[in-house]
C-alpha atoms as one frame of an Amber mdcrd trajectory, in Angstrom:
protein
-177.815 204.625  65.685-181.431 202.917  65.572-183.446 203.603  62.267-187.001
 204.526  62.214-189.522 202.859  59.559-192.070 205.005  57.998-194.652 205.220
  60.978-192.081 205.989  62.975-191.205 203.239  65.051-187.934 202.555  66.611
-185.603 199.603  65.186-183.021 198.708  67.715-179.490 197.220  66.331-177.948
 194.580  68.319-174.390 195.709  70.355-171.729 193.831  69.216-171.189 193.019
  73.426-174.326 191.616  73.420-177.424 192.071  76.069-177.344 194.300  79.261
-175.941 192.157  81.945-178.419 194.235  84.485-177.519 192.203  87.591-173.668
 193.590  87.061-175.154 196.971  86.561-177.295 197.333  89.006-174.100 197.316
  91.662-172.759 200.266  90.112-175.710 202.063  91.740-175.436 202.689  95.325
-179.118 203.970  96.197-180.550 200.745  94.656-179.410 197.872  96.810-181.481
 199.727  99.924-184.908 199.053 101.137-187.926 201.399 101.626-190.013 200.489
 104.066-188.812 197.385 105.459-189.289 196.276 101.389-186.703 196.228  99.087
-186.268 198.820  96.529-188.197 199.691  93.277-187.432 202.435  91.614-189.882
 203.044  88.628-189.724 206.907  88.642-186.759 207.200  86.242-188.955 209.850
  83.801-188.542 212.679  86.955-184.704 211.504  87.541-182.218 208.749  87.201
-180.270 207.074  90.092-176.433 208.116  89.733-173.943 205.336  89.323-170.520
 205.464  91.447-168.730 206.833  88.568-170.765 209.898  88.421-170.482 210.456
  92.457-166.838 209.575  92.879-166.499 212.322  89.446-167.758 215.183  92.027
-165.978 214.614  95.053-162.794 214.264  92.787-163.396 218.019  91.435-164.156
 219.039  95.116-161.559 217.057  96.828-158.465 217.135  93.938-158.528 220.466
  91.529-161.601 222.522  92.630-161.391 226.215  90.918-162.859 228.365  88.032
-162.601 227.707  84.852-161.589 230.247  81.872-159.697 232.479  84.485-156.977
 231.319  85.937-153.502 230.116  84.916-152.720 227.981  87.882-152.968 223.994
  88.007-156.314 223.681  89.059-157.601 226.285  86.976-156.315 224.823  84.024
-156.908 221.259  85.013-161.063 222.290  85.905-161.135 224.056  82.805-159.907
 221.188  80.597-162.169 218.833  82.337-165.010 221.535  81.846-164.446 221.429
  77.898-163.445 217.517  77.739-167.280 217.293  79.501-168.657 219.340  76.666
-166.709 217.105  73.295-168.224 214.024  75.123-171.451 215.602  75.050-171.178
 216.819  71.372-169.825 213.410  70.199-173.208 211.416  72.257-175.417 213.148
  70.148-173.534 213.448  67.143-173.248 217.046  66.944-170.940 218.570  64.559
-168.735 220.814  66.629-168.084 221.548  70.229-169.437 224.788  69.723-172.707
 224.224  69.459-173.065 222.707  72.952-174.127 225.694  75.429-174.745 224.178
  79.111-177.776 225.286  80.962-179.262 223.931  83.922-182.086 221.870  82.452
-184.394 221.465  79.680-186.888 224.295  80.852-183.376 226.678  80.900-182.302
 225.484  77.126-186.076 225.882  75.822-186.190 229.334  77.249-182.817 230.157
  75.943-184.012 229.426  72.238-187.143 231.594  72.865-185.340 234.762  74.538
-182.601 234.290  72.389-183.713 233.395  69.218-188.552 233.669  69.363-188.562
 236.930  70.777-185.823 238.508  68.140-186.941 237.087  64.368-191.252 236.410
  65.027-193.154 239.282  64.521-197.066 239.944  64.411-198.666 236.831  62.340
-195.862 233.922  62.417-196.971 231.218  63.654-195.494 228.614  66.262-196.447
 225.098  66.811-196.214 222.868  69.753-198.626 220.023  70.557-200.890 219.416
  73.294-198.624 216.292  74.765-195.785 218.388  75.455-194.299 219.062  79.213
-195.518 222.600  80.730-191.592 223.558  79.329-192.236 223.401  75.899-195.829
 225.024  76.180-195.407 228.234  78.430-192.283 229.723  77.010-194.223 229.870
  73.498-197.551 230.654  74.996-195.268 234.364  76.580-193.022 234.255  73.275
-196.538 234.548  71.389-197.705 237.195  73.725-194.790 239.438  73.444-194.578
 239.433  69.855-197.698 239.255  68.034-197.167 235.221  66.966-199.659 233.245
  66.972-199.434 229.892  68.809-201.053 227.018  67.966-200.854 223.275  68.804
-201.453 219.562  67.689-204.557 218.183  69.839-204.688 214.576  71.163-207.284
 212.756  69.368-206.315 208.916  70.429-203.871 208.637  73.098-202.778 204.692
  72.561-202.277 205.523  68.765-198.724 206.775  66.811-197.858 210.039  66.389
-200.081 212.504  64.349-197.570 213.153  62.041-200.726 214.084  59.069-202.239
 216.072  62.134-199.165 218.384  62.413-198.623 218.612  58.637-201.559 220.024
  58.091-201.511 222.633  60.999-197.748 223.700  59.328-198.162 226.606  56.568
-196.185 229.409  55.161-196.623 231.265  58.483-194.711 228.870  60.662-191.395
 229.809  61.967-190.699 227.319  64.652-192.222 224.009  65.620-191.806 222.472
  68.910-192.425 218.731  70.114-191.718 216.483  72.757-188.921 213.316  71.175
-190.813 211.018  74.369-193.949 212.202  75.522-193.391 212.047  79.523-196.925
 211.049  80.225-197.678 209.223  77.351-194.514 207.609  75.809-195.108 208.032
  72.581-191.898 208.784  70.234-192.103 211.566  67.793-190.771 210.527  64.410
-188.753 213.683  64.294-186.899 213.243  61.317-190.259 213.758  59.464-191.257
 216.777  61.664-187.989 218.128  60.602-188.656 217.592  57.239-192.050 218.954
  57.069-190.448 222.309  59.607-188.082 223.168  57.486-189.745 222.648  53.949
-192.299 225.412  55.174-189.051 227.537  56.601-189.781 226.949  60.239-187.022
 225.913  62.699-187.604 222.657  64.909-187.071 222.832  68.835-187.175 219.124
  70.546-187.349 218.477  73.839-185.108 215.692  74.526-185.810 215.193  78.155
-187.284 211.664  77.789-185.326 210.462  74.483-181.459 211.398  75.038-181.026
 208.738  78.242-182.493 206.398  76.684-182.064 205.536  72.833-179.221 206.078
  70.248-179.275 209.870  69.102-177.770 211.788  66.115-178.979 215.146  65.911
-177.576 215.725  62.244-179.320 212.797  60.937-182.463 213.932  62.470-181.870
 217.343  61.074-183.048 219.579  64.270-182.240 223.042  64.675-182.529 222.762
  68.550-182.172 220.005  70.824-182.800 220.333  74.762-181.303 217.842  77.356
-181.459 217.518  81.369-178.857 215.541  82.957-180.591 214.515  85.733-182.658
 212.403  84.185-180.144 210.682  82.403-177.592 209.421  85.071-176.229 212.878
  85.685-176.215 215.180  88.802-179.212 217.758  88.927-178.687 221.368  87.913
-177.046 220.314  84.663-178.437 219.860  81.115-177.981 221.306  77.669-178.795
 222.730  74.840-177.373 222.020  71.298-178.082 224.535  68.539-176.825 225.071
  64.995-173.912 226.895  64.746-175.249 229.463  62.082-178.032 229.947  64.416
-176.274 230.338  67.320-174.171 232.947  65.582-177.637 235.170  65.227-179.376
 235.157  68.683-178.900 237.473  71.154-177.626 236.390  74.150-180.280 234.918
  76.880-178.031 236.094  80.135-175.644 238.904  80.334-172.409 239.389  82.819
-169.293 237.625  83.291-167.689 235.740  80.891-169.939 235.763  77.887-168.597
 239.195  76.833-165.746 239.930  74.781-165.097 243.740  75.508-167.270 245.679
  77.798-166.732 249.935  78.168-169.299 252.274  79.836-170.218 252.726  76.030
-171.249 249.034  75.382-170.181 245.657  74.781-169.283 242.934  72.726-169.921
 239.306  72.785-167.447 236.209  73.022-167.059 233.528  70.810-169.238 230.243
  70.939-170.440 228.727  73.150-169.623 231.027  75.844-171.490 233.689  74.497
-174.892 231.842  76.094-172.559 230.874  79.446-172.615 234.006  81.882-171.160
 233.772  85.384-169.296 231.027  86.699-171.007 227.882  85.506-171.810 224.506
  87.140-168.208 223.352  86.741-168.949 220.217  88.970-172.183 219.118  87.327
-170.997 219.903  84.082-167.547 217.610  84.417-170.240 214.950  86.110-172.676
 214.997  83.528-169.284 213.836  81.205-168.600 211.147  83.636-172.470 210.207
  82.831-171.791 210.274  79.199-169.035 208.088  79.465-170.782 205.339  81.159
-173.865 205.262  79.085-171.566 205.177  75.704-169.716 202.304  77.653-172.923
 200.733  77.929-174.087 201.065  74.525-177.040 203.036  73.985-178.290 200.726
  71.107-177.748 198.064  74.121-180.215 200.492  76.372-182.542 200.644  73.907
-183.429 197.125  73.236-183.469 196.554  77.117-185.795 199.329  77.548-188.162
 197.685  74.778-187.924 194.379  76.210-189.252 195.904  79.954-191.772 198.184
  77.736-193.288 194.711  76.035-193.038 193.064  79.417-195.160 195.815  81.461
-197.884 196.683  78.803-198.884 192.741  78.463-198.985 192.727  83.104-200.410
 196.105  83.197-203.334 195.301  81.095-204.105 191.980  82.669-205.398 194.000
  85.656-208.836 194.894  85.873-210.221 197.956  86.678-206.821 199.624  85.388
-206.698 201.994  82.425-203.116 202.347  80.549-202.388 205.641  78.726-200.433
 205.636  75.315-199.795 202.910  72.644-199.405 199.639  73.797-197.004 199.092
  70.917-193.606 198.501  72.588-191.865 199.942  69.626-193.772 203.175  69.175
-193.200 204.159  72.827-190.424 204.684  75.670-190.493 202.983  79.100-193.421
 205.361  80.598-196.280 203.509  81.924-198.865 205.822  82.879-202.116 204.719
  84.007-205.148 205.461  86.732-207.041 203.052  88.297-211.181 202.730  89.165
-211.784 204.544  92.039-208.818 204.812  93.485-206.844 208.715  93.190-203.311
 208.435  91.973-201.781 209.722  95.121-203.297 206.923  97.026-202.473 204.626
  94.697-198.764 205.790  94.821-198.478 206.357  98.547-199.345 202.430  98.971
-196.851 201.465  96.586-194.344 203.274  98.196-195.243 200.852 101.213-194.477
 198.025  99.406-191.240 199.588  98.285-192.516 200.603  94.488-191.501 204.508
  93.840-193.551 206.086  90.772-194.485 209.185  90.201-198.495 210.493  90.525
-199.952 213.670  89.648-200.192 215.347  86.533-196.432 215.020  85.584-196.123
 218.869  84.084-198.593 218.364  81.545-202.168 220.045  82.736-203.599 220.403
  79.439-202.294 216.737  78.383-204.144 215.641  81.329-207.491 217.169  80.428
-207.827 216.148  77.180-207.313 212.275  78.544-210.601 213.618  80.837-208.662
 213.280  84.328-207.003 215.293  86.925-204.196 213.007  87.710-202.164 209.455
  86.946-199.658 207.294  88.184-196.672 206.669  86.492-193.985 204.087  86.434
-191.040 204.844  84.300-188.184 202.346  83.395-184.253 202.506  83.075-181.803
 200.081  81.853-181.509 198.830  85.210-184.960 198.058  85.649-185.739 194.041
  85.418-189.101 192.253  84.641-189.374 190.804  88.244-189.430 194.280  89.229
-192.420 195.136  86.945-193.836 191.581  88.741-193.665 193.494  92.171-195.699
 196.530  90.574-198.371 195.037  89.176-198.639 192.746  92.964-198.662 196.280
  94.825-201.381 197.494  92.203-203.423 194.449  92.998-202.742 194.847  96.866
-203.742 198.664  96.499-207.490 197.380  94.753-207.588 195.167  97.920-206.876
 197.332 100.236-209.402 200.274  98.922-212.295 197.650  97.901
């Protein structure tokens, strides 16, 4: 996996197969070949959702055409194959992130559900008045609101690390000053969905564990883009949404240490998460099924397994290296534009391929609309990060976010489209 320096900068290892052939890779993605408003599509909204390779699309089709059936229930051939493929996908995910056991992978709808599972199954059970939950001002709402609700229901104290300089590296010293003997949970994003700032997770884990706290990491913006090893990172919980990493929508996973899962209460109850039921009570199924109530999202789980296959074949080290090159180029080109404010670090080794910006005198929604007329797809708005927007003193921003199938010429198209936007509104 990629190593980290003491400052949290990423160090990319070269893949033995060499650099990505982006032109060849793009042919695997049907969506990328189309035109929008008469212009060739430039898809730079990968932070919201990634496009899907043909192999993932075909996997979904095969499930419904060839072995559509429920899992863990039937003894007939279709059910047996569906179960095998479903559990095979779980194993692929465990291997992809370096989990010690498949039992530590829980299928959920998305990162939001994964975080809420921890909030309800662990935090509400173990937190008490006076305990502390610490997060940061850079988080997605999904890693803020559940902890606010937990604090309200348990009497725990909700604390957060403020943003002092959006262009600086992650404030590891600031976080260290917040952690006390009362800290029970630290919840941080691995890569900010607005600033792109990379959190030195291993360092945070060391501080949290030294205080006796557990660490939850929102990996929504990291799992698709860099090599991961949750054991090396020493995280306790790791939440991932599948649709940002080539998978279908409505599927994701929670990694959690097995000993923590054993002690947690179920988040949802009902079919398949039980071992026995009487009219006097119930006992729970073994891991991971204790947390997978009802008929699961079978097709999309298998589809996520196919996405993991695709990413693994490309090599996450090569993906990370390519995106580093794109980031360096995008930062350089965007900084050439007079009247454009770029948020987040300008050192590509400190951030993911996320570029949030505003243009003087033009609302971000207007920027996005003109860019769309030029075939360029970006995100606009508050990006489900209103506390961060407030800290930056803005109401919204435009955000371009790249993936391994983007190339430098598309950044040029983005820059040209921003300049056209400025001329249009001048």
